[in-house]
PDB file of C-alpha atoms in Angstrom:
ATOM      1  CA  MET L   1      -4.695   8.701 -11.399  1.00 68.00           C
ATOM      2  CA  SER L   2      -1.161   9.238 -11.352  1.00 94.00           C
ATOM      3  CA  THR L   3      -0.275   8.602  -7.556  1.00 98.00           C
ATOM      4  CA  LEU L   4       2.490   6.298  -6.650  1.00 98.00           C
ATOM      5  CA  MET L   5       2.229   4.501  -3.018  1.00 98.00           C
ATOM      6  CA  ILE L   6       5.742   3.281  -1.887  1.00 98.00           C
ATOM      7  CA  TYR L   7       4.867   0.395   0.879  1.00 98.00           C
ATOM      8  CA  GLY L   8       7.479  -0.179   3.296  1.00 97.00           C
ATOM      9  CA  ALA L   9       8.845   3.323   2.605  1.00 98.00           C
ATOM     10  CA  THR L  10      10.758   3.204   5.986  1.00 97.00           C
ATOM     11  CA  GLY L  11      12.873   0.442   5.352  1.00 94.00           C
ATOM     12  CA  TYR L  12      16.439   0.518   4.240  1.00 94.00           C
ATOM     13  CA  THR L  13      15.773   0.383   0.553  1.00 95.00           C
ATOM     14  CA  GLY L  14      12.316   1.766   0.601  1.00 97.00           C
ATOM     15  CA  ARG L  15      13.255   5.127   2.058  1.00 97.00           C
ATOM     16  CA  MET L  16      15.886   5.418  -0.640  1.00 97.00           C
ATOM     17  CA  ALA L  17      13.149   4.942  -3.410  1.00 98.00           C
ATOM     18  CA  ALA L  18      10.858   7.445  -1.582  1.00 98.00           C
ATOM     19  CA  GLU L  19      13.482  10.087  -1.460  1.00 98.00           C
ATOM     20  CA  HIS L  20      14.472   9.324  -4.982  1.00 98.00           C
ATOM     21  CA  ALA L  21      10.482   9.392  -6.217  1.00 98.00           C
ATOM     22  CA  LYS L  22      10.140  12.678  -4.221  1.00 98.00           C
ATOM     23  CA  GLY L  23      13.186  14.238  -5.840  1.00 97.00           C
ATOM     24  CA  GLN L  24      11.876  13.179  -9.531  1.00 96.00           C
ATOM     25  CA  GLY L  25       8.768  15.343  -8.636  1.00 97.00           C
ATOM     26  CA  MET L  26       6.144  12.118  -8.536  1.00 98.00           C
ATOM     27  CA  ASP L  27       2.869  12.612  -6.803  1.00 98.00           C
ATOM     28  CA  LEU L  28       3.815  10.207  -3.899  1.00 98.00           C
ATOM     29  CA  VAL L  29       2.235   8.376  -1.019  1.00 98.00           C
ATOM     30  CA  VAL L  30       4.477   6.570   1.707  1.00 98.00           C
ATOM     31  CA  ALA L  31       2.645   3.731   3.506  1.00 98.00           C
ATOM     32  CA  GLY L  32       3.525   0.793   5.855  1.00 97.00           C
ATOM     33  CA  ARG L  33       2.814  -0.280   9.466  1.00 95.00           C
ATOM     34  CA  ASN L  34       4.776   1.823  11.668  1.00 95.00           C
ATOM     35  CA  VAL L  35       2.931   5.230  12.499  1.00 96.00           C
ATOM     36  CA  GLU L  36       5.904   6.955  14.007  1.00 97.00           C
ATOM     37  CA  LYS L  37       8.393   6.080  11.268  1.00 97.00           C
ATOM     38  CA  LEU L  38       6.095   7.018   8.613  1.00 98.00           C
ATOM     39  CA  GLN L  39       5.118  10.495  10.286  1.00 98.00           C
ATOM     40  CA  ALA L  40       8.560  11.270  10.464  1.00 98.00           C
ATOM     41  CA  LEU L  41       9.475  10.286   6.935  1.00 98.00           C
ATOM     42  CA  ALA L  42       6.291  12.234   5.410  1.00 98.00           C
ATOM     43  CA  THR L  43       7.383  15.416   7.326  1.00 98.00           C
ATOM     44  CA  GLN L  44      11.038  14.753   5.630  1.00 98.00           C
ATOM     45  CA  LEU L  45       9.721  14.496   2.517  1.00 98.00           C
ATOM     46  CA  ASP L  46       6.476  16.885   2.803  1.00 98.00           C
ATOM     47  CA  VAL L  47       4.278  13.934   1.550  1.00 98.00           C
ATOM     48  CA  PRO L  48       1.022  12.380   2.611  1.00 98.00           C
ATOM     49  CA  TYR L  49       1.233   8.927   4.529  1.00 98.00           C
ATOM     50  CA  ARG L  50      -1.032   5.839   5.342  1.00 98.00           C
ATOM     51  CA  VAL L  51      -0.590   3.440   7.944  1.00 97.00           C
ATOM     52  CA  PHE L  52      -2.041  -0.310   6.971  1.00 97.00           C
ATOM     53  CA  SER L  53      -1.054  -3.872   7.060  1.00 95.00           C
ATOM     54  CA  PRO L  54      -1.538  -6.368   4.439  1.00 95.00           C
ATOM     55  CA  GLY L  55      -4.606  -8.372   4.881  1.00 86.00           C
ATOM     56  CA  ALA L  56      -8.224  -7.756   5.195  1.00 82.00           C
ATOM     57  CA  HIS L  57      -9.440  -4.581   3.795  1.00 91.00           C
ATOM     58  CA  ALA L  58      -6.279  -3.096   2.725  1.00 95.00           C
ATOM     59  CA  GLU L  59      -7.780  -2.241  -0.515  1.00 96.00           C
ATOM     60  CA  LYS L  60      -9.480   0.645   1.362  1.00 96.00           C
ATOM     61  CA  SER L  61      -6.266   2.003   1.967  1.00 97.00           C
ATOM     62  CA  LEU L  62      -5.536   2.193  -1.959  1.00 98.00           C
ATOM     63  CA  GLU L  63      -8.149   4.705  -2.905  1.00 97.00           C
ATOM     64  CA  GLY L  64      -6.913   7.330  -5.239  1.00 97.00           C
ATOM     65  CA  ILE L  65      -3.640   5.310  -5.890  1.00 98.00           C
ATOM     66  CA  ALA L  66      -2.602   4.187  -9.467  1.00 98.00           C
ATOM     67  CA  VAL L  67       0.616   2.146  -8.893  1.00 98.00           C
ATOM     68  CA  LEU L  68       1.788   0.411  -5.234  1.00 98.00           C
ATOM     69  CA  LEU L  69       5.613  -0.456  -5.358  1.00 98.00           C
ATOM     70  CA  ASN L  70       6.065  -2.779  -2.351  1.00 98.00           C
ATOM     71  CA  PHE L  71       9.606  -2.669  -0.443  1.00 97.00           C
ATOM     72  CA  ALA L  72       8.235  -4.472   2.581  1.00 95.00           C
ATOM     73  CA  GLY L  73      10.012  -7.806   3.111  1.00 88.00           C
ATOM     74  CA  PRO L  74      10.331 -10.622   3.743  1.00 90.00           C
ATOM     75  CA  PHE L  75       7.828 -10.508   0.867  1.00 93.00           C
ATOM     76  CA  ALA L  76       6.252 -13.920   1.611  1.00 92.00           C
ATOM     77  CA  GLN L  77       4.602 -12.090   4.703  1.00 93.00           C
ATOM     78  CA  THR L  78       3.304  -9.117   2.484  1.00 96.00           C
ATOM     79  CA  ALA L  79       2.910  -9.583  -1.279  1.00 97.00           C
ATOM     80  CA  GLN L  80       0.385 -11.855  -1.672  1.00 97.00           C
ATOM     81  CA  ALA L  81      -2.163  -9.930   0.592  1.00 97.00           C
ATOM     82  CA  LEU L  82      -1.221  -6.793  -1.330  1.00 98.00           C
ATOM     83  CA  MET L  83      -1.537  -8.179  -4.936  1.00 98.00           C
ATOM     84  CA  GLN L  84      -4.993  -9.522  -3.768  1.00 98.00           C
ATOM     85  CA  ALA L  85      -5.699  -5.949  -2.463  1.00 98.00           C
ATOM     86  CA  CYS L  86      -4.639  -4.181  -5.728  1.00 98.00           C
ATOM     87  CA  ILE L  87      -6.694  -6.251  -7.757  1.00 98.00           C
ATOM     88  CA  GLU L  88      -9.691  -5.793  -5.620  1.00 97.00           C
ATOM     89  CA  ALA L  89      -8.820  -1.729  -5.833  1.00 98.00           C
ATOM     90  CA  GLY L  90      -7.513  -1.714  -9.688  1.00 98.00           C
ATOM     91  CA  VAL L  91      -4.079  -0.806  -8.857  1.00 98.00           C
ATOM     92  CA  ASP L  92      -0.924  -1.951 -10.439  1.00 98.00           C
ATOM     93  CA  TYR L  93       1.460  -3.789  -8.201  1.00 98.00           C
ATOM     94  CA  LEU L  94       5.148  -3.940  -8.219  1.00 98.00           C
ATOM     95  CA  ASP L  95       7.640  -5.057  -5.966  1.00 98.00           C
ATOM     96  CA  ILE L  96      11.653  -5.783  -5.453  1.00 97.00           C
ATOM     97  CA  THR L  97      11.636  -9.387  -4.389  1.00 94.00           C
ATOM     98  CA  ALA L  98      13.939 -12.067  -5.281  1.00 91.00           C
ATOM     99  CA  GLU L  99      11.777 -14.706  -3.538  1.00 93.00           C
ATOM    100  CA  ILE L 100      10.572 -17.380  -5.978  1.00 94.00           C
ATOM    101  CA  ASN L 101       7.256 -18.111  -4.092  1.00 94.00           C
ATOM    102  CA  VAL L 102       6.070 -14.648  -4.755  1.00 96.00           C
ATOM    103  CA  TYR L 103       6.451 -14.904  -8.482  1.00 97.00           C
ATOM    104  CA  ARG L 104       4.682 -18.184  -8.256  1.00 96.00           C
ATOM    105  CA  GLN L 105       1.569 -16.428  -6.555  1.00 97.00           C
ATOM    106  CA  ALA L 106       1.693 -13.436  -8.961  1.00 98.00           C
ATOM    107  CA  GLU L 107       1.623 -15.798 -11.877  1.00 98.00           C
ATOM    108  CA  GLN L 108      -1.424 -17.543 -10.148  1.00 98.00           C
ATOM    109  CA  LEU L 109      -2.955 -14.711  -9.942  1.00 98.00           C
ATOM    110  CA  GLY L 110      -2.114 -13.497 -13.289  1.00 98.00           C
ATOM    111  CA  ALA L 111      -5.656 -14.566 -14.813  1.00 98.00           C
ATOM    112  CA  GLN L 112      -7.721 -12.751 -12.047  1.00 98.00           C
ATOM    113  CA  ALA L 113      -5.404  -9.495 -12.424  1.00 98.00           C
ATOM    114  CA  ALA L 114      -6.083  -9.608 -16.187  1.00 98.00           C
ATOM    115  CA  ARG L 115      -9.874  -9.667 -15.954  1.00 98.00           C
ATOM    116  CA  ALA L 116      -9.355  -6.869 -13.342  1.00 98.00           C
ATOM    117  CA  GLY L 117      -7.203  -4.612 -15.823  1.00 98.00           C
ATOM    118  CA  VAL L 118      -4.427  -4.703 -13.179  1.00 98.00           C
ATOM    119  CA  MET L 119      -0.857  -5.520 -13.742  1.00 98.00           C
ATOM    120  CA  LEU L 120       1.242  -7.721 -11.401  1.00 98.00           C
ATOM    121  CA  LEU L 121       4.910  -7.092 -11.973  1.00 98.00           C
ATOM    122  CA  PRO L 122       7.263  -8.440  -9.415  1.00 98.00           C
ATOM    123  CA  GLY L 123      10.943  -7.787  -9.424  1.00 97.00           C
ATOM    124  CA  VAL L 124      11.779  -4.299 -10.422  1.00 98.00           C
ATOM    125  CA  GLY L 125      14.946  -4.027  -8.610  1.00 97.00           C
ATOM    126  CA  TRP L 126      18.442  -5.640  -9.077  1.00 95.00           C
ATOM    127  CA  ASP L 127      16.996  -9.055  -9.212  1.00 87.00           C
ATOM    128  CA  VAL L 128      15.370  -9.406 -11.827  1.00 95.00           C
ATOM    129  CA  VAL L 129      15.574  -6.327 -13.794  1.00 98.00           C
ATOM    130  CA  PRO L 130      19.395  -6.866 -14.922  1.00 98.00           C
ATOM    131  CA  THR L 131      19.101 -10.783 -15.297  1.00 98.00           C
ATOM    132  CA  ASP L 132      15.582 -10.501 -17.011  1.00 98.00           C
ATOM    133  CA  CYS L 133      16.814  -8.010 -19.643  1.00 98.00           C
ATOM    134  CA  LEU L 134      20.021  -9.782 -20.377  1.00 98.00           C
ATOM    135  CA  ALA L 135      18.413 -13.195 -20.602  1.00 98.00           C
ATOM    136  CA  MET L 136      16.351 -11.766 -23.501  1.00 98.00           C
ATOM    137  CA  GLN L 137      19.450 -10.210 -25.035  1.00 98.00           C
ATOM    138  CA  VAL L 138      21.329 -13.109 -25.034  1.00 98.00           C
ATOM    139  CA  ALA L 139      18.371 -15.525 -26.410  1.00 97.00           C
ATOM    140  CA  ARG L 140      18.300 -13.516 -29.491  1.00 96.00           C
ATOM    141  CA  ARG L 141      21.916 -14.448 -30.109  1.00 96.00           C
ATOM    142  CA  VAL L 142      21.451 -18.025 -31.061  1.00 95.00           C
ATOM    143  CA  GLN L 143      18.948 -19.690 -33.491  1.00 95.00           C
ATOM    144  CA  GLN L 144      17.122 -22.149 -31.096  1.00 95.00           C
ATOM    145  CA  PRO L 145      17.526 -21.179 -27.497  1.00 96.00           C
ATOM    146  CA  HIS L 146      17.282 -24.538 -25.313  1.00 95.00           C
ATOM    147  CA  SER L 147      18.807 -23.816 -21.865  1.00 98.00           C
ATOM    148  CA  LEU L 148      19.276 -20.777 -19.745  1.00 98.00           C
ATOM    149  CA  ARG L 149      21.923 -20.343 -17.004  1.00 98.00           C
ATOM    150  CA  ILE L 150      22.212 -17.365 -14.505  1.00 98.00           C
ATOM    151  CA  ALA L 151      24.568 -16.751 -11.980  1.00 98.00           C
ATOM    152  CA  LEU L 152      24.520 -13.731  -9.588  1.00 96.00           C
ATOM    153  CA  GLN L 153      27.447 -12.372  -7.878  1.00 93.00           C
ATOM    154  CA  VAL L 154      26.716 -11.302  -4.294  1.00 85.00           C
ATOM    155  CA  ALA L 155      29.678  -9.306  -2.481  1.00 77.00           C
ATOM    156  CA  GLY L 156      29.802  -7.182   0.370  1.00 72.00           C
ATOM    157  CA  SER L 157      27.486  -6.813   3.160  1.00 70.00           C
ATOM    158  CA  MET L 158      23.744  -7.799   3.010  1.00 71.00           C
ATOM    159  CA  SER L 159      20.600  -5.893   4.476  1.00 70.00           C
ATOM    160  CA  ARG L 160      18.712  -7.319   7.289  1.00 66.00           C
ATOM    161  CA  GLY L 161      15.840  -7.473   4.821  1.00 70.00           C
ATOM    162  CA  SER L 162      17.639  -9.215   2.150  1.00 75.00           C
ATOM    163  CA  ALA L 163      19.103 -11.761   4.562  1.00 69.00           C
ATOM    164  CA  LEU L 164      15.418 -12.515   5.658  1.00 67.00           C
ATOM    165  CA  SER L 165      14.186 -12.817   1.997  1.00 70.00           C
ATOM    166  CA  VAL L 166      17.146 -15.016   1.158  1.00 73.00           C
ATOM    167  CA  SER L 167      16.094 -16.927   4.191  1.00 71.00           C
ATOM    168  CA  GLU L 168      12.782 -17.482   2.380  1.00 74.00           C
ATOM    169  CA  ILE L 169      14.337 -18.635  -0.852  1.00 77.00           C
ATOM    170  CA  MET L 170      16.239 -21.242   0.860  1.00 75.00           C
ATOM    171  CA  ASP L 171      13.312 -22.462   2.369  1.00 76.00           C
ATOM    172  CA  ALA L 172      11.691 -23.006  -0.826  1.00 77.00           C
ATOM    173  CA  GLY L 173      14.012 -25.743  -1.801  1.00 86.00           C
ATOM    174  CA  LEU L 174      16.263 -26.285  -5.139  1.00 93.00           C
ATOM    175  CA  LEU L 175      14.140 -25.786  -8.083  1.00 95.00           C
ATOM    176  CA  ALA L 176      14.787 -25.506 -11.798  1.00 97.00           C
ATOM    177  CA  ARG L 177      12.884 -25.330 -14.743  1.00 97.00           C
ATOM    178  CA  LEU L 178      12.969 -28.605 -16.782  1.00 97.00           C
ATOM    179  CA  ASN L 179      10.790 -28.954 -20.125  1.00 97.00           C
ATOM    180  CA  GLY L 180       8.957 -25.718 -19.022  1.00 96.00           C
ATOM    181  CA  GLN L 181       7.985 -27.190 -15.622  1.00 97.00           C
ATOM    182  CA  LEU L 182       9.258 -26.088 -12.265  1.00 96.00           C
ATOM    183  CA  VAL L 183      10.573 -29.110 -10.668  1.00 97.00           C
ATOM    184  CA  ALA L 184      12.334 -29.847  -7.319  1.00 96.00           C
ATOM    185  CA  THR L 185      16.618 -30.470  -8.112  1.00 96.00           C
ATOM    186  CA  PRO L 186      17.815 -31.433  -4.497  1.00 94.00           C
ATOM    187  CA  ASP L 187      20.508 -33.001  -5.941  1.00 95.00           C
ATOM    188  CA  ALA L 188      21.915 -29.892  -8.152  1.00 96.00           C
ATOM    189  CA  GLN L 189      25.184 -29.432  -8.119  1.00 96.00           C
ATOM    190  CA  PRO L 190      27.622 -25.973  -8.001  1.00 96.00           C
ATOM    191  CA  ARG L 191      29.310 -25.050 -11.078  1.00 96.00           C
ATOM    192  CA  HIS L 192      31.767 -22.517 -12.247  1.00 97.00           C
ATOM    193  CA  PHE L 193      30.857 -18.907 -13.769  1.00 97.00           C
ATOM    194  CA  ASP L 194      33.094 -16.392 -14.940  1.00 95.00           C
ATOM    195  CA  PHE L 195      32.136 -12.830 -13.802  1.00 95.00           C
ATOM    196  CA  GLY L 196      35.204 -11.161 -15.319  1.00 91.00           C
ATOM    197  CA  ASP L 197      38.043 -12.144 -12.959  1.00 90.00           C
ATOM    198  CA  GLY L 198      38.168 -16.087 -13.688  1.00 94.00           C
ATOM    199  CA  PRO L 199      35.996 -18.736 -12.984  1.00 95.00           C
ATOM    200  CA  VAL L 200      34.350 -18.978  -9.579  1.00 95.00           C
ATOM    201  CA  LEU L 201      32.103 -21.937  -8.080  1.00 95.00           C
ATOM    202  CA  CYS L 202      28.655 -20.633  -7.719  1.00 96.00           C
ATOM    203  CA  ALA L 203      25.910 -22.555  -5.770  1.00 93.00           C
ATOM    204  CA  PRO L 204      22.130 -23.479  -7.197  1.00 95.00           C
ATOM    205  CA  LEU L 205      19.473 -21.338  -5.608  1.00 92.00           C
ATOM    206  CA  SER L 206      16.101 -20.704  -6.570  1.00 94.00           C
ATOM    207  CA  PHE L 207      15.325 -16.862  -7.490  1.00 92.00           C
ATOM    208  CA  GLY L 208      12.696 -15.541  -9.348  1.00 95.00           C
ATOM    209  CA  ASP L 209      14.225 -15.759 -12.616  1.00 96.00           C
ATOM    210  CA  LEU L 210      13.155 -19.252 -12.912  1.00 97.00           C
ATOM    211  CA  VAL L 211       9.570 -17.793 -13.432  1.00 98.00           C
ATOM    212  CA  THR L 212      10.217 -14.486 -14.988  1.00 98.00           C
ATOM    213  CA  GLY L 213      13.015 -16.226 -17.675  1.00 97.00           C
ATOM    214  CA  TRP L 214      10.665 -18.412 -18.940  1.00 97.00           C
ATOM    215  CA  HIS L 215       7.738 -15.967 -19.561  1.00 98.00           C
ATOM    216  CA  SER L 216      10.543 -13.498 -20.848  1.00 98.00           C
ATOM    217  CA  THR L 217      12.105 -15.850 -23.451  1.00 98.00           C
ATOM    218  CA  GLY L 218      10.186 -19.201 -23.635  1.00 97.00           C
ATOM    219  CA  ILE L 219      13.500 -21.203 -22.934  1.00 98.00           C
ATOM    220  CA  PRO L 220      12.063 -24.648 -21.458  1.00 97.00           C
ATOM    221  CA  ASP L 221      15.166 -25.359 -19.125  1.00 98.00           C
ATOM    222  CA  ILE L 222      16.229 -22.567 -16.754  1.00 98.00           C
ATOM    223  CA  ALA L 223      18.846 -23.090 -13.650  1.00 98.00           C
ATOM    224  CA  MET L 224      19.802 -20.382 -11.263  1.00 97.00           C
ATOM    225  CA  PHE L 225      23.143 -20.017  -9.396  1.00 97.00           C
ATOM    226  CA  VAL L 226      24.853 -17.324  -6.795  1.00 94.00           C
ATOM    227  CA  HIS L 227      28.176 -16.942  -5.920  1.00 92.00           C
ATOM    228  CA  VAL L 228      28.551 -15.225  -2.361  1.00 84.00           C
ATOM    229  CA  SER L 229      31.912 -13.642  -1.313  1.00 75.00           C
ATOM    230  CA  GLY L 230      33.338 -12.168   1.660  1.00 61.00           C
ATOM    231  CA  ASP L 231      30.740 -11.476   4.452  1.00 60.00           C
ATOM    232  CA  ALA L 232      27.959 -11.090   2.314  1.00 55.00           C
ATOM    233  CA  PHE L 233      25.752 -13.670   3.715  1.00 59.00           C
ATOM    234  CA  PRO L 234      25.456 -13.361   7.553  1.00 60.00           C
ATOM    235  CA  GLY L 235      24.889 -15.829  10.125  1.00 61.00           C
ATOM    236  CA  GLY L 236      23.511 -15.995  13.556  1.00 63.00           C
ATOM    237  CA  ASP L 237      20.147 -13.802  14.478  1.00 64.00           C
ATOM    238  CA  LEU L 238      19.335 -11.878  11.240  1.00 60.00           C
ATOM    239  CA  SER L 239      17.151  -9.603  13.149  1.00 66.00           C
ATOM    240  CA  LEU L 240      20.318  -8.077  14.857  1.00 61.00           C
ATOM    241  CA  LEU L 241      21.482  -7.093  11.573  1.00 67.00           C
ATOM    242  CA  PRO L 242      22.103  -3.654  10.751  1.00 69.00           C
ATOM    243  CA  ASP L 243      19.794  -1.933   8.341  1.00 80.00           C
ATOM    244  CA  GLY L 244      22.181  -2.147   5.367  1.00 82.00           C
ATOM    245  CA  PRO L 245      25.647  -1.318   4.093  1.00 85.00           C
ATOM    246  CA  SER L 246      27.002   2.114   4.332  1.00 87.00           C
ATOM    247  CA  VAL L 247      27.039   4.527   1.298  1.00 89.00           C
ATOM    248  CA  GLU L 248      30.999   3.696   1.451  1.00 90.00           C
ATOM    249  CA  GLN L 249      30.193  -0.319   1.450  1.00 86.00           C
ATOM    250  CA  ARG L 250      27.845   0.036  -1.591  1.00 89.00           C
ATOM    251  CA  GLU L 251      30.085   1.973  -3.522  1.00 90.00           C
ATOM    252  CA  ALA L 252      33.001  -0.548  -2.803  1.00 90.00           C
ATOM    253  CA  HIS L 253      31.002  -3.245  -4.284  1.00 89.00           C
ATOM    254  CA  ARG L 254      29.525  -3.368  -7.889  1.00 93.00           C
ATOM    255  CA  ALA L 255      26.989  -5.870  -8.849  1.00 94.00           C
ATOM    256  CA  ARG L 256      27.439  -8.323 -11.779  1.00 96.00           C
ATOM    257  CA  ALA L 257      25.492 -11.244 -12.948  1.00 97.00           C
ATOM    258  CA  VAL L 258      26.347 -13.882 -15.859  1.00 98.00           C
ATOM    259  CA  VAL L 259      23.851 -15.305 -18.449  1.00 98.00           C
ATOM    260  CA  GLU L 260      24.517 -18.356 -20.418  1.00 98.00           C
ATOM    261  CA  VAL L 261      22.198 -19.655 -23.606  1.00 98.00           C
ATOM    262  CA  THR L 262      22.820 -22.890 -24.918  1.00 98.00           C
ATOM    263  CA  ASP L 263      21.290 -23.696 -28.520  1.00 96.00           C
ATOM    264  CA  ALA L 264      19.910 -26.711 -29.497  1.00 93.00           C
ATOM    265  CA  ASP L 265      23.247 -27.212 -31.518  1.00 94.00           C
ATOM    266  CA  GLY L 266      24.863 -27.157 -28.180  1.00 95.00           C
ATOM    267  CA  SER L 267      26.766 -23.784 -29.006  1.00 96.00           C
ATOM    268  CA  VAL L 268      26.843 -21.381 -26.241  1.00 97.00           C
ATOM    269  CA  ALA L 269      26.072 -17.342 -26.015  1.00 97.00           C
ATOM    270  CA  ARG L 270      27.334 -15.681 -22.714  1.00 97.00           C
ATOM    271  CA  SER L 271      27.003 -12.027 -21.426  1.00 98.00           C
ATOM    272  CA  VAL L 272      27.866 -10.535 -18.177  1.00 98.00           C
ATOM    273  CA  ILE L 273      26.087  -7.404 -16.818  1.00 98.00           C
ATOM    274  CA  GLU L 274      27.559  -4.964 -14.350  1.00 97.00           C
ATOM    275  CA  THR L 275      25.834  -2.331 -12.463  1.00 97.00           C
ATOM    276  CA  VAL L 276      26.290  -0.193  -9.542  1.00 96.00           C
ATOM    277  CA  ASN L 277      25.774  -1.971  -5.974  1.00 94.00           C
ATOM    278  CA  GLY L 278      22.519  -3.536  -6.266  1.00 93.00           C
ATOM    279  CA  TYR L 279      21.221  -1.616  -3.039  1.00 93.00           C
ATOM    280  CA  SER L 280      21.935   1.614  -4.932  1.00 96.00           C
ATOM    281  CA  TYR L 281      20.569   0.163  -8.240  1.00 97.00           C
ATOM    282  CA  THR L 282      17.265  -1.007  -6.860  1.00 97.00           C
ATOM    283  CA  PRO L 283      15.877   2.114  -5.783  1.00 98.00           C
ATOM    284  CA  LEU L 284      16.404   3.808  -8.783  1.00 98.00           C
ATOM    285  CA  VAL L 285      15.200   1.157 -11.568  1.00 98.00           C
ATOM    286  CA  ALA L 286      12.103   0.543  -9.231  1.00 98.00           C
ATOM    287  CA  VAL L 287      10.955   4.022  -9.241  1.00 98.00           C
ATOM    288  CA  GLU L 288      11.837   4.275 -12.973  1.00 98.00           C
ATOM    289  CA  ALA L 289       9.368   1.306 -13.625  1.00 98.00           C
ATOM    290  CA  ALA L 290       6.658   2.960 -11.422  1.00 98.00           C
ATOM    291  CA  ARG L 291       6.981   6.067 -13.434  1.00 98.00           C
ATOM    292  CA  ARG L 292       6.813   4.100 -16.752  1.00 98.00           C
ATOM    293  CA  VAL L 293       3.843   2.281 -15.769  1.00 98.00           C
ATOM    294  CA  LEU L 294       2.269   5.594 -14.315  1.00 98.00           C
ATOM    295  CA  ASP L 295       3.078   7.060 -17.700  1.00 97.00           C
ATOM    296  CA  GLY L 296       1.042   4.008 -19.567  1.00 97.00           C
ATOM    297  CA  ASP L 297       3.607   1.384 -20.149  1.00 97.00           C
ATOM    298  CA  ARG L 298       1.727  -1.751 -18.543  1.00 97.00           C
ATOM    299  CA  ARG L 299      -0.061  -4.942 -19.643  1.00 97.00           C
ATOM    300  CA  PRO L 300      -2.883  -6.199 -17.245  1.00 98.00           C
ATOM    301  CA  GLY L 301      -2.069  -9.976 -15.767  1.00 98.00           C
ATOM    302  CA  PHE L 302       0.934 -11.192 -14.431  1.00 98.00           C
ATOM    303  CA  GLU L 303       4.394  -9.562 -16.382  1.00 98.00           C
ATOM    304  CA  THR L 304       7.901  -9.246 -16.084  1.00 98.00           C
ATOM    305  CA  PRO L 305      10.132  -6.186 -16.285  1.00 98.00           C
ATOM    306  CA  GLY L 306      11.887  -7.301 -19.709  1.00 98.00           C
ATOM    307  CA  ARG L 307       8.330  -7.902 -21.566  1.00 98.00           C
ATOM    308  CA  VAL L 308       6.943  -4.456 -20.349  1.00 98.00           C
ATOM    309  CA  PHE L 309       9.927  -2.237 -20.832  1.00 98.00           C
ATOM    310  CA  GLY L 310      11.760  -4.024 -23.246  1.00 98.00           C
ATOM    311  CA  SER L 311      15.470  -5.533 -23.042  1.00 98.00           C
ATOM    312  CA  GLY L 312      17.155  -2.555 -22.836  1.00 98.00           C
ATOM    313  CA  PHE L 313      15.433  -1.226 -19.584  1.00 98.00           C
ATOM    314  CA  ALA L 314      18.378  -2.666 -17.128  1.00 98.00           C
ATOM    315  CA  GLU L 315      20.639  -0.326 -18.945  1.00 98.00           C
ATOM    316  CA  THR L 316      18.412   2.682 -17.943  1.00 96.00           C
ATOM    317  CA  VAL L 317      20.590   3.218 -14.581  1.00 97.00           C
ATOM    318  CA  ASP L 318      24.050   5.078 -15.024  1.00 97.00           C
ATOM    319  CA  GLY L 319      26.912   2.830 -14.547  1.00 96.00           C
ATOM    320  CA  THR L 320      25.491  -0.404 -16.168  1.00 98.00           C
ATOM    321  CA  THR L 321      27.629  -2.405 -18.800  1.00 98.00           C
ATOM    322  CA  ILE L 322      27.222  -5.480 -20.589  1.00 98.00           C
ATOM    323  CA  THR L 323      29.806  -7.519 -22.078  1.00 97.00           C
ATOM    324  CA  ASP L 324      29.247 -10.246 -24.758  1.00 94.00           C
ATOM    325  CA  LEU L 325      31.651 -13.073 -24.236  1.00 87.00           C
TER     326      LEU L 325
END
């Protein structure tokens, strides 16, 4: 089988991914919960569609599918059920979430997935592909990597789906990895990171890298931070937000992240990765990840992008640069 299913294909980022996958000539099925929107998209792309909800008997809708790529957020409401359906149907599962609890669920389901010969690979979008790959690269620059610090820069307007996902991340509470274990860190303090324009204050936040970084690098102490600028994080009723930023808004704001790895002797290696806007990057890299899995780049069980595709995978999207500091 070589068929890709994009679930949540009528959403803001899912639609871009479906259009890109079709343009790449992939054998594609679009799927989701809204029949009218799916019919319109399927007609536009001249591809088949399937309508189903995550949950009981969802595996029946995966017949003939090799890879499911989930764009339907908040992922707390879709990922676990779709992962379980994929395990039962023998389908590899990918998604684009940054929600840490989804990574924890995937990690817990990893042994069951491995027995079924299924790969669970969350995070094939802007978070966590660039940071996961960069963490692996920076870790190699020190002799005994002991701690990993990752900071994301979020600039420009946020999509409705992302805002809802960030709410899920905030609801998970402040976490960090200490001595290899995820622990609550309610008193974690902001700290400064330099994304290339001078140090800026970044707030602690619990992204999926707290899980992927551990598996990809083996570094026992990991903390995550974020710098939000301008109108990036909206307030009020999130359901009233527009689908996402316009092409012009995306082009006005590139995406950056910093990775710092501290050696056991206290020395620090730092690098910055810069890409096209995260909303432009995600559909490109997610479809490329799915293409590679369809071509056989896969490892049953819970996995991370850097481990499956290598530490250079983030740079396969044009316009990506890495600066070692």
